[in-house]
JSON list of C-alpha atoms in Angstrom, two decimals:
[
{"chain": "A", "resi": 1, "resn": "GLN", "atom": "CA", "xyz": [121.41, 88.20, 91.96]},
{"chain": "A", "resi": 2, "resn": "LEU", "atom": "CA", "xyz": [121.01, 90.62, 94.78]},
{"chain": "A", "resi": 3, "resn": "GLN", "atom": "CA", "xyz": [118.37, 89.90, 97.12]},
{"chain": "A", "resi": 4, "resn": "LEU", "atom": "CA", "xyz": [117.14, 91.52, 100.37]},
{"chain": "A", "resi": 5, "resn": "GLN", "atom": "CA", "xyz": [114.42, 90.17, 102.86]},
{"chain": "A", "resi": 6, "resn": "GLU", "atom": "CA", "xyz": [112.90, 91.84, 106.06]},
{"chain": "A", "resi": 7, "resn": "SER", "atom": "CA", "xyz": [112.26, 89.86, 108.71]},
{"chain": "A", "resi": 8, "resn": "GLY", "atom": "CA", "xyz": [110.89, 91.08, 112.44]},
{"chain": "A", "resi": 9, "resn": "PRO", "atom": "CA", "xyz": [107.88, 90.78, 114.27]},
{"chain": "A", "resi": 10, "resn": "GLY", "atom": "CA", "xyz": [104.47, 92.06, 112.66]},
{"chain": "A", "resi": 11, "resn": "LEU", "atom": "CA", "xyz": [103.05, 93.41, 115.67]},
{"chain": "A", "resi": 12, "resn": "VAL", "atom": "CA", "xyz": [104.50, 95.79, 118.34]},
{"chain": "A", "resi": 13, "resn": "LYS", "atom": "CA", "xyz": [102.98, 97.33, 121.29]},
{"chain": "A", "resi": 14, "resn": "PRO", "atom": "CA", "xyz": [102.86, 101.34, 121.65]},
{"chain": "A", "resi": 15, "resn": "SER", "atom": "CA", "xyz": [105.79, 102.68, 123.49]},
{"chain": "A", "resi": 16, "resn": "GLU", "atom": "CA", "xyz": [107.89, 99.28, 122.93]},
{"chain": "A", "resi": 17, "resn": "THR", "atom": "CA", "xyz": [110.90, 99.20, 120.39]},
{"chain": "A", "resi": 18, "resn": "LEU", "atom": "CA", "xyz": [110.35, 98.04, 116.57]},
{"chain": "A", "resi": 19, "resn": "SER", "atom": "CA", "xyz": [113.25, 95.66, 115.42]},
{"chain": "A", "resi": 20, "resn": "LEU", "atom": "CA", "xyz": [113.62, 94.59, 111.76]},
{"chain": "A", "resi": 21, "resn": "THR", "atom": "CA", "xyz": [116.31, 92.77, 110.07]},
{"chain": "A", "resi": 22, "resn": "CYS", "atom": "CA", "xyz": [117.36, 92.70, 106.49]},
{"chain": "A", "resi": 23, "resn": "ASN", "atom": "CA", "xyz": [119.20, 89.77, 105.09]},
{"chain": "A", "resi": 24, "resn": "VAL", "atom": "CA", "xyz": [121.17, 90.58, 102.05]},
{"chain": "A", "resi": 25, "resn": "SER", "atom": "CA", "xyz": [122.19, 87.53, 99.50]},
{"chain": "A", "resi": 26, "resn": "GLY", "atom": "CA", "xyz": [124.03, 87.35, 96.40]},
{"chain": "A", "resi": 27, "resn": "TYR", "atom": "CA", "xyz": [126.00, 90.29, 97.25]},
{"chain": "A", "resi": 28, "resn": "SER", "atom": "CA", "xyz": [128.56, 91.24, 100.39]},
{"chain": "A", "resi": 29, "resn": "ILE", "atom": "CA", "xyz": [127.63, 94.38, 102.03]},
{"chain": "A", "resi": 30, "resn": "ILE", "atom": "CA", "xyz": [131.46, 95.15, 102.40]},
{"chain": "A", "resi": 31, "resn": "ARG", "atom": "CA", "xyz": [132.08, 94.43, 98.68]},
{"chain": "A", "resi": 32, "resn": "SER", "atom": "CA", "xyz": [131.70, 97.96, 97.61]},
{"chain": "A", "resi": 33, "resn": "SER", "atom": "CA", "xyz": [130.95, 101.71, 98.18]},
{"chain": "A", "resi": 34, "resn": "TYR", "atom": "CA", "xyz": [127.20, 101.06, 98.62]},
{"chain": "A", "resi": 35, "resn": "TYR", "atom": "CA", "xyz": [124.97, 102.27, 101.48]},
{"chain": "A", "resi": 36, "resn": "TRP", "atom": "CA", "xyz": [122.18, 100.08, 103.09]},
{"chain": "A", "resi": 37, "resn": "ALA", "atom": "CA", "xyz": [118.71, 101.87, 103.54]},
{"chain": "A", "resi": 38, "resn": "TRP", "atom": "CA", "xyz": [115.27, 101.65, 105.52]},
{"chain": "A", "resi": 39, "resn": "VAL", "atom": "CA", "xyz": [112.52, 103.22, 103.97]},
{"chain": "A", "resi": 40, "resn": "ARG", "atom": "CA", "xyz": [108.79, 102.73, 105.13]},
{"chain": "A", "resi": 41, "resn": "GLN", "atom": "CA", "xyz": [105.21, 103.37, 103.96]},
{"chain": "A", "resi": 42, "resn": "PRO", "atom": "CA", "xyz": [102.20, 103.95, 105.96]},
{"chain": "A", "resi": 43, "resn": "PRO", "atom": "CA", "xyz": [99.13, 102.16, 104.67]},
{"chain": "A", "resi": 44, "resn": "GLY", "atom": "CA", "xyz": [97.75, 104.46, 101.88]},
{"chain": "A", "resi": 45, "resn": "GLU", "atom": "CA", "xyz": [100.48, 106.99, 102.00]},
{"chain": "A", "resi": 46, "resn": "GLY", "atom": "CA", "xyz": [103.70, 107.63, 100.55]},
{"chain": "A", "resi": 47, "resn": "LEU", "atom": "CA", "xyz": [107.34, 106.52, 101.05]},
{"chain": "A", "resi": 48, "resn": "GLU", "atom": "CA", "xyz": [109.50, 107.86, 103.89]},
{"chain": "A", "resi": 49, "resn": "TRP", "atom": "CA", "xyz": [113.26, 107.33, 104.22]},
{"chain": "A", "resi": 50, "resn": "ILE", "atom": "CA", "xyz": [114.34, 106.35, 107.67]},
{"chain": "A", "resi": 51, "resn": "GLY", "atom": "CA", "xyz": [117.97, 106.01, 107.19]},
{"chain": "A", "resi": 52, "resn": "ASN", "atom": "CA", "xyz": [121.05, 104.61, 105.57]},
{"chain": "A", "resi": 53, "resn": "ILE", "atom": "CA", "xyz": [124.14, 102.61, 107.23]},
{"chain": "A", "resi": 54, "resn": "PHE", "atom": "CA", "xyz": [127.46, 101.85, 105.22]},
{"chain": "A", "resi": 55, "resn": "TYR", "atom": "CA", "xyz": [129.42, 98.88, 106.12]},
{"chain": "A", "resi": 56, "resn": "SER", "atom": "CA", "xyz": [131.92, 100.77, 108.27]},
{"chain": "A", "resi": 57, "resn": "GLY", "atom": "CA", "xyz": [128.92, 101.67, 110.49]},
{"chain": "A", "resi": 58, "resn": "SER", "atom": "CA", "xyz": [128.50, 105.21, 109.38]},
{"chain": "A", "resi": 59, "resn": "THR", "atom": "CA", "xyz": [124.94, 106.06, 109.34]},
{"chain": "A", "resi": 60, "resn": "TYR", "atom": "CA", "xyz": [122.66, 109.00, 108.40]},
{"chain": "A", "resi": 61, "resn": "TYR", "atom": "CA", "xyz": [119.02, 109.46, 109.71]},
{"chain": "A", "resi": 62, "resn": "ASN", "atom": "CA", "xyz": [115.70, 111.27, 108.89]},
{"chain": "A", "resi": 63, "resn": "PRO", "atom": "CA", "xyz": [115.85, 114.28, 111.23]},
{"chain": "A", "resi": 64, "resn": "SER", "atom": "CA", "xyz": [112.11, 113.45, 112.10]},
{"chain": "A", "resi": 65, "resn": "LEU", "atom": "CA", "xyz": [113.20, 110.22, 113.46]},
{"chain": "A", "resi": 66, "resn": "ASN", "atom": "CA", "xyz": [116.67, 110.72, 114.50]},
{"chain": "A", "resi": 67, "resn": "SER", "atom": "CA", "xyz": [116.03, 110.69, 118.34]},
{"chain": "A", "resi": 68, "resn": "ARG", "atom": "CA", "xyz": [114.35, 107.17, 118.12]},
{"chain": "A", "resi": 69, "resn": "VAL", "atom": "CA", "xyz": [116.23, 105.08, 115.18]},
{"chain": "A", "resi": 70, "resn": "THR", "atom": "CA", "xyz": [119.28, 103.23, 114.95]},
{"chain": "A", "resi": 71, "resn": "ILE", "atom": "CA", "xyz": [120.52, 101.24, 112.19]},
{"chain": "A", "resi": 72, "resn": "SER", "atom": "CA", "xyz": [123.46, 98.88, 112.53]},
{"chain": "A", "resi": 73, "resn": "VAL", "atom": "CA", "xyz": [125.14, 96.46, 110.45]},
{"chain": "A", "resi": 74, "resn": "GLU", "atom": "CA", "xyz": [126.48, 92.99, 111.00]},
{"chain": "A", "resi": 75, "resn": "THR", "atom": "CA", "xyz": [129.08, 92.31, 108.23]},
{"chain": "A", "resi": 76, "resn": "SER", "atom": "CA", "xyz": [129.70, 88.54, 109.66]},
{"chain": "A", "resi": 77, "resn": "THR", "atom": "CA", "xyz": [125.88, 87.59, 108.68]},
{"chain": "A", "resi": 78, "resn": "ASN", "atom": "CA", "xyz": [125.51, 90.16, 105.71]},
{"chain": "A", "resi": 79, "resn": "GLN", "atom": "CA", "xyz": [122.75, 91.61, 107.53]},
{"chain": "A", "resi": 80, "resn": "PHE", "atom": "CA", "xyz": [121.58, 95.10, 108.49]},
{"chain": "A", "resi": 81, "resn": "SER", "atom": "CA", "xyz": [118.87, 96.05, 111.27]},
{"chain": "A", "resi": 82, "resn": "LEU", "atom": "CA", "xyz": [116.86, 98.90, 112.23]},
{"chain": "A", "resi": 83, "resn": "ASN", "atom": "CA", "xyz": [115.59, 99.59, 115.69]},
{"chain": "A", "resi": 84, "resn": "LEU", "atom": "CA", "xyz": [112.94, 102.08, 116.37]},
{"chain": "A", "resi": 85, "resn": "THR", "atom": "CA", "xyz": [112.09, 103.10, 120.04]},
{"chain": "A", "resi": 86, "resn": "SER", "atom": "CA", "xyz": [108.97, 104.31, 121.78]},
{"chain": "A", "resi": 87, "resn": "VAL", "atom": "CA", "xyz": [106.60, 103.35, 118.74]},
{"chain": "A", "resi": 88, "resn": "THR", "atom": "CA", "xyz": [103.18, 104.73, 118.41]},
{"chain": "A", "resi": 89, "resn": "ALA", "atom": "CA", "xyz": [100.39, 104.01, 115.82]},
{"chain": "A", "resi": 90, "resn": "ALA", "atom": "CA", "xyz": [102.15, 106.40, 113.41]},
{"chain": "A", "resi": 91, "resn": "ASP", "atom": "CA", "xyz": [104.79, 104.17, 113.28]},
{"chain": "A", "resi": 92, "resn": "THR", "atom": "CA", "xyz": [102.40, 101.47, 111.33]},
{"chain": "A", "resi": 93, "resn": "ALA", "atom": "CA", "xyz": [103.83, 100.95, 108.10]},
{"chain": "A", "resi": 94, "resn": "VAL", "atom": "CA", "xyz": [105.33, 98.57, 105.57]},
{"chain": "A", "resi": 95, "resn": "TYR", "atom": "CA", "xyz": [109.07, 98.75, 106.00]},
{"chain": "A", "resi": 96, "resn": "TYR", "atom": "CA", "xyz": [111.40, 98.19, 103.23]},
{"chain": "A", "resi": 97, "resn": "CYS", "atom": "CA", "xyz": [115.21, 97.71, 103.07]},
{"chain": "A", "resi": 98, "resn": "ALA", "atom": "CA", "xyz": [117.27, 98.79, 99.95]},
{"chain": "A", "resi": 99, "resn": "ARG", "atom": "CA", "xyz": [120.51, 99.18, 98.54]},
{"chain": "A", "resi": 100, "resn": "ARG", "atom": "CA", "xyz": [121.79, 102.72, 97.74]},
{"chain": "A", "resi": 101, "resn": "HIS", "atom": "CA", "xyz": [123.83, 102.41, 94.45]},
{"chain": "A", "resi": 102, "resn": "THR", "atom": "CA", "xyz": [126.75, 105.02, 94.35]},
{"chain": "A", "resi": 103, "resn": "SER", "atom": "CA", "xyz": [124.63, 107.17, 91.71]},
{"chain": "A", "resi": 104, "resn": "GLY", "atom": "CA", "xyz": [122.30, 107.63, 94.72]},
{"chain": "A", "resi": 105, "resn": "ALA", "atom": "CA", "xyz": [119.49, 105.55, 93.49]},
{"chain": "A", "resi": 106, "resn": "LEU", "atom": "CA", "xyz": [117.86, 103.00, 95.76]},
{"chain": "A", "resi": 107, "resn": "ASP", "atom": "CA", "xyz": [118.24, 99.99, 93.07]},
{"chain": "A", "resi": 108, "resn": "PHE", "atom": "CA", "xyz": [117.42, 96.83, 94.91]},
{"chain": "A", "resi": 109, "resn": "TRP", "atom": "CA", "xyz": [114.51, 96.47, 97.34]},
{"chain": "A", "resi": 110, "resn": "GLY", "atom": "CA", "xyz": [113.15, 93.96, 99.72]},
{"chain": "A", "resi": 111, "resn": "GLN", "atom": "CA", "xyz": [109.65, 92.66, 99.67]},
{"chain": "A", "resi": 112, "resn": "GLY", "atom": "CA", "xyz": [108.45, 94.54, 102.59]},
{"chain": "A", "resi": 113, "resn": "THR", "atom": "CA", "xyz": [107.20, 93.79, 105.82]},
{"chain": "A", "resi": 114, "resn": "LEU", "atom": "CA", "xyz": [104.61, 95.13, 107.69]},
{"chain": "A", "resi": 115, "resn": "VAL", "atom": "CA", "xyz": [104.48, 96.24, 111.22]},
{"chain": "A", "resi": 116, "resn": "THR", "atom": "CA", "xyz": [101.31, 97.06, 112.89]},
{"chain": "A", "resi": 117, "resn": "VAL", "atom": "CA", "xyz": [101.57, 99.09, 116.29]},
{"chain": "A", "resi": 118, "resn": "SER", "atom": "CA", "xyz": [98.91, 98.16, 118.59]},
{"chain": "A", "resi": 119, "resn": "SER", "atom": "CA", "xyz": [98.33, 96.94, 121.86]},
{"chain": "B", "resi": 1, "resn": "SER", "atom": "CA", "xyz": [113.40, 120.62, 105.45]},
{"chain": "B", "resi": 2, "resn": "TYR", "atom": "CA", "xyz": [113.77, 119.85, 101.71]},
{"chain": "B", "resi": 3, "resn": "GLY", "atom": "CA", "xyz": [110.43, 118.98, 100.12]},
{"chain": "B", "resi": 4, "resn": "LEU", "atom": "CA", "xyz": [109.41, 117.83, 96.70]},
{"chain": "B", "resi": 5, "resn": "THR", "atom": "CA", "xyz": [106.07, 118.26, 95.46]},
{"chain": "B", "resi": 6, "resn": "GLN", "atom": "CA", "xyz": [104.09, 116.17, 92.85]},
{"chain": "B", "resi": 7, "resn": "PRO", "atom": "CA", "xyz": [100.47, 115.94, 91.48]},
{"chain": "B", "resi": 8, "resn": "PRO", "atom": "CA", "xyz": [98.56, 113.48, 93.44]},
{"chain": "B", "resi": 9, "resn": "SER", "atom": "CA", "xyz": [97.14, 112.08, 90.05]},
{"chain": "B", "resi": 10, "resn": "VAL", "atom": "CA", "xyz": [97.69, 111.99, 86.16]},
{"chain": "B", "resi": 11, "resn": "SER", "atom": "CA", "xyz": [95.04, 110.37, 83.78]},
{"chain": "B", "resi": 12, "resn": "VAL", "atom": "CA", "xyz": [96.31, 109.30, 80.31]},
{"chain": "B", "resi": 13, "resn": "SER", "atom": "CA", "xyz": [94.79, 107.64, 77.49]},
{"chain": "B", "resi": 14, "resn": "PRO", "atom": "CA", "xyz": [96.37, 104.30, 76.24]},
{"chain": "B", "resi": 15, "resn": "GLY", "atom": "CA", "xyz": [99.16, 105.04, 73.71]},
{"chain": "B", "resi": 16, "resn": "GLN", "atom": "CA", "xyz": [99.85, 108.71, 74.89]},
{"chain": "B", "resi": 17, "resn": "THR", "atom": "CA", "xyz": [102.50, 109.99, 76.84]},
{"chain": "B", "resi": 18, "resn": "ALA", "atom": "CA", "xyz": [102.04, 110.49, 80.36]},
{"chain": "B", "resi": 19, "resn": "SER", "atom": "CA", "xyz": [103.93, 113.44, 82.14]},
{"chain": "B", "resi": 20, "resn": "ILE", "atom": "CA", "xyz": [104.62, 113.47, 85.93]},
{"chain": "B", "resi": 21, "resn": "THR", "atom": "CA", "xyz": [106.33, 116.49, 87.56]},
{"chain": "B", "resi": 22, "resn": "CYS", "atom": "CA", "xyz": [108.51, 116.71, 90.74]},
{"chain": "B", "resi": 23, "resn": "SER", "atom": "CA", "xyz": [109.10, 120.25, 92.17]},
{"chain": "B", "resi": 24, "resn": "GLY", "atom": "CA", "xyz": [111.68, 121.53, 94.51]},
{"chain": "B", "resi": 25, "resn": "ASP", "atom": "CA", "xyz": [113.85, 124.44, 95.36]},
{"chain": "B", "resi": 26, "resn": "LYS", "atom": "CA", "xyz": [116.89, 124.38, 92.83]},
{"chain": "B", "resi": 27, "resn": "LEU", "atom": "CA", "xyz": [116.25, 120.65, 92.01]},
{"chain": "B", "resi": 28, "resn": "GLY", "atom": "CA", "xyz": [118.02, 120.96, 88.82]},
{"chain": "B", "resi": 29, "resn": "ASN", "atom": "CA", "xyz": [121.42, 120.96, 90.92]},
{"chain": "B", "resi": 30, "resn": "LYS", "atom": "CA", "xyz": [120.35, 117.63, 92.44]},
{"chain": "B", "resi": 31, "resn": "TYR", "atom": "CA", "xyz": [120.04, 114.10, 90.77]},
{"chain": "B", "resi": 32, "resn": "VAL", "atom": "CA", "xyz": [116.76, 112.71, 90.56]},
{"chain": "B", "resi": 33, "resn": "SER", "atom": "CA", "xyz": [115.23, 109.06, 90.84]},
{"chain": "B", "resi": 34, "resn": "TRP", "atom": "CA", "xyz": [112.22, 107.93, 89.84]},
{"chain": "B", "resi": 35, "resn": "TYR", "atom": "CA", "xyz": [110.25, 104.96, 91.42]},
{"chain": "B", "resi": 36, "resn": "GLU", "atom": "CA", "xyz": [107.51, 102.96, 90.18]},
{"chain": "B", "resi": 37, "resn": "GLN", "atom": "CA", "xyz": [105.19, 101.22, 92.60]},
{"chain": "B", "resi": 38, "resn": "LYS", "atom": "CA", "xyz": [102.41, 98.87, 91.62]},
{"chain": "B", "resi": 39, "resn": "ALA", "atom": "CA", "xyz": [99.53, 98.07, 93.94]},
{"chain": "B", "resi": 40, "resn": "GLY", "atom": "CA", "xyz": [100.93, 95.83, 96.89]},
{"chain": "B", "resi": 41, "resn": "ARG", "atom": "CA", "xyz": [104.40, 95.37, 95.30]},
{"chain": "B", "resi": 42, "resn": "SER", "atom": "CA", "xyz": [107.74, 97.24, 96.23]},
{"chain": "B", "resi": 43, "resn": "PRO", "atom": "CA", "xyz": [108.92, 100.30, 94.50]},
{"chain": "B", "resi": 44, "resn": "VAL", "atom": "CA", "xyz": [110.84, 99.75, 91.30]},
{"chain": "B", "resi": 45, "resn": "LEU", "atom": "CA", "xyz": [113.58, 102.06, 89.93]},
{"chain": "B", "resi": 46, "resn": "VAL", "atom": "CA", "xyz": [112.92, 103.33, 86.74]},
{"chain": "B", "resi": 47, "resn": "ILE", "atom": "CA", "xyz": [114.91, 106.38, 86.26]},
{"chain": "B", "resi": 48, "resn": "HIS", "atom": "CA", "xyz": [118.19, 107.60, 88.06]},
{"chain": "B", "resi": 49, "resn": "GLN", "atom": "CA", "xyz": [120.64, 110.42, 87.74]},
{"chain": "B", "resi": 50, "resn": "ASP", "atom": "CA", "xyz": [117.91, 112.39, 86.10]},
{"chain": "B", "resi": 51, "resn": "ASN", "atom": "CA", "xyz": [117.60, 110.60, 82.87]},
{"chain": "B", "resi": 52, "resn": "ARG", "atom": "CA", "xyz": [119.56, 107.02, 83.13]},
{"chain": "B", "resi": 53, "resn": "ARG", "atom": "CA", "xyz": [117.24, 103.93, 82.66]},
{"chain": "B", "resi": 54, "resn": "PRO", "atom": "CA", "xyz": [118.15, 100.82, 84.65]},
{"chain": "B", "resi": 55, "resn": "SER", "atom": "CA", "xyz": [118.80, 97.54, 82.95]},
{"chain": "B", "resi": 56, "resn": "GLY", "atom": "CA", "xyz": [115.52, 95.93, 81.75]},
{"chain": "B", "resi": 57, "resn": "ILE", "atom": "CA", "xyz": [113.39, 99.39, 82.25]},
{"chain": "B", "resi": 58, "resn": "PRO", "atom": "CA", "xyz": [112.01, 100.16, 78.47]},
{"chain": "B", "resi": 59, "resn": "ASP", "atom": "CA", "xyz": [112.84, 103.39, 76.96]},
{"chain": "B", "resi": 60, "resn": "ARG", "atom": "CA", "xyz": [109.17, 104.54, 76.72]},
{"chain": "B", "resi": 61, "resn": "PHE", "atom": "CA", "xyz": [110.57, 105.81, 80.37]},
{"chain": "B", "resi": 62, "resn": "SER", "atom": "CA", "xyz": [112.44, 109.14, 80.30]},
{"chain": "B", "resi": 63, "resn": "GLY", "atom": "CA", "xyz": [113.07, 111.71, 82.59]},
{"chain": "B", "resi": 64, "resn": "SER", "atom": "CA", "xyz": [114.61, 115.31, 82.44]},
{"chain": "B", "resi": 65, "resn": "ASN", "atom": "CA", "xyz": [115.68, 117.67, 85.26]},
{"chain": "B", "resi": 66, "resn": "SER", "atom": "CA", "xyz": [116.04, 121.86, 84.98]},
{"chain": "B", "resi": 67, "resn": "GLY", "atom": "CA", "xyz": [115.44, 124.45, 87.37]},
{"chain": "B", "resi": 68, "resn": "ASN", "atom": "CA", "xyz": [112.91, 123.58, 89.94]},
{"chain": "B", "resi": 69, "resn": "THR", "atom": "CA", "xyz": [111.25, 121.07, 87.98]},
{"chain": "B", "resi": 70, "resn": "ALA", "atom": "CA", "xyz": [111.91, 117.13, 86.94]},
{"chain": "B", "resi": 71, "resn": "THR", "atom": "CA", "xyz": [109.82, 115.54, 84.95]},
{"chain": "B", "resi": 72, "resn": "LEU", "atom": "CA", "xyz": [109.17, 111.72, 84.28]},
{"chain": "B", "resi": 73, "resn": "SER", "atom": "CA", "xyz": [107.77, 110.81, 80.81]},
{"chain": "B", "resi": 74, "resn": "ILE", "atom": "CA", "xyz": [106.20, 107.59, 79.91]},
{"chain": "B", "resi": 75, "resn": "ARG", "atom": "CA", "xyz": [105.86, 107.50, 75.97]},
{"chain": "B", "resi": 76, "resn": "GLY", "atom": "CA", "xyz": [102.84, 104.85, 74.55]},
{"chain": "B", "resi": 77, "resn": "THR", "atom": "CA", "xyz": [101.19, 104.32, 77.94]},
{"chain": "B", "resi": 78, "resn": "GLN", "atom": "CA", "xyz": [99.86, 100.98, 78.77]},
{"chain": "B", "resi": 79, "resn": "SER", "atom": "CA", "xyz": [97.44, 99.52, 81.21]},
{"chain": "B", "resi": 80, "resn": "ALA", "atom": "CA", "xyz": [100.64, 98.16, 82.89]},
{"chain": "B", "resi": 81, "resn": "ASP", "atom": "CA", "xyz": [102.02, 101.54, 83.63]},
{"chain": "B", "resi": 82, "resn": "GLU", "atom": "CA", "xyz": [99.11, 102.25, 86.00]},
{"chain": "B", "resi": 83, "resn": "ALA", "atom": "CA", "xyz": [100.98, 102.62, 89.13]},
{"chain": "B", "resi": 84, "resn": "ASP", "atom": "CA", "xyz": [102.11, 105.05, 91.76]},
{"chain": "B", "resi": 85, "resn": "TYR", "atom": "CA", "xyz": [105.28, 107.17, 90.85]},
{"chain": "B", "resi": 86, "resn": "TYR", "atom": "CA", "xyz": [107.75, 108.74, 93.41]},
{"chain": "B", "resi": 87, "resn": "CYS", "atom": "CA", "xyz": [110.52, 111.24, 92.85]},
{"chain": "B", "resi": 88, "resn": "GLN", "atom": "CA", "xyz": [113.29, 110.95, 95.14]},
{"chain": "B", "resi": 89, "resn": "VAL", "atom": "CA", "xyz": [116.69, 113.03, 95.94]},
{"chain": "B", "resi": 90, "resn": "TRP", "atom": "CA", "xyz": [119.37, 113.44, 98.62]},
{"chain": "B", "resi": 91, "resn": "ASP", "atom": "CA", "xyz": [119.59, 116.51, 100.38]},
{"chain": "B", "resi": 92, "resn": "SER", "atom": "CA", "xyz": [122.59, 116.73, 102.54]},
{"chain": "B", "resi": 93, "resn": "ASN", "atom": "CA", "xyz": [122.67, 113.14, 103.09]},
{"chain": "B", "resi": 94, "resn": "THR", "atom": "CA", "xyz": [119.20, 112.89, 103.97]},
{"chain": "B", "resi": 95, "resn": "GLY", "atom": "CA", "xyz": [116.72, 111.15, 101.82]},
{"chain": "B", "resi": 96, "resn": "VAL", "atom": "CA", "xyz": [113.55, 112.69, 100.22]},
{"chain": "B", "resi": 97, "resn": "PHE", "atom": "CA", "xyz": [110.85, 111.40, 98.63]},
{"chain": "B", "resi": 98, "resn": "GLY", "atom": "CA", "xyz": [108.24, 113.30, 96.48]},
{"chain": "B", "resi": 99, "resn": "THR", "atom": "CA", "xyz": [104.48, 113.24, 97.68]},
{"chain": "B", "resi": 100, "resn": "GLY", "atom": "CA", "xyz": [103.70, 110.55, 94.87]},
{"chain": "B", "resi": 101, "resn": "THR", "atom": "CA", "xyz": [101.46, 110.44, 91.89]},
{"chain": "B", "resi": 102, "resn": "LYS", "atom": "CA", "xyz": [98.84, 107.94, 90.71]},
{"chain": "B", "resi": 103, "resn": "VAL", "atom": "CA", "xyz": [98.88, 107.20, 87.10]},
{"chain": "B", "resi": 104, "resn": "THR", "atom": "CA", "xyz": [95.69, 106.27, 85.93]},
{"chain": "B", "resi": 105, "resn": "VAL", "atom": "CA", "xyz": [95.30, 104.85, 82.18]},
{"chain": "B", "resi": 106, "resn": "LEU", "atom": "CA", "xyz": [91.85, 105.43, 80.85]}
]
């Protein structure tokens, strides 16, 4: 059974870089034509798509974050990662990783990890 | 940028049908997914490709999409259906979520 698990620091200082990793288990990232995604949710607010990556490294990013975000994949460890630079308090959110099915749906999600931006 | 609008809240009596709308320009030309998110939990996919239910989702959940509006319907609503619901599409490889609707079962 596919499982995704986010990991990384829960506290990041303003202007620094937020770095998270999603560990994928029960399924190989390179196995088929799926994209792997990051989504975030500020406290009390709605969902915001951050970006997708294919195992080949092809990426798509939210235009509103494009200049600050990088998503990378490490096929040898079956993980993919998120880097978000120059963070501010507005980047405080629960960050989720998810699988994008070929249908377009995000069909498997991690449990989410809260990242707080504060000095 | 593309936007999806949902009503902030929908109230329904137990056993009745809850209908949640999602509006966007020419939305009927896109595939819509719907997610249920209970308090403190990760979103769960309940409908994809407008009207298809993933394995394990009860047939009380159904979807439709035409024109500028997609609708998620929950038939025979139960207290367990109280949650936030989000629609979602892809617009030129960019993911877009709706504003979200809180369903309250009175």
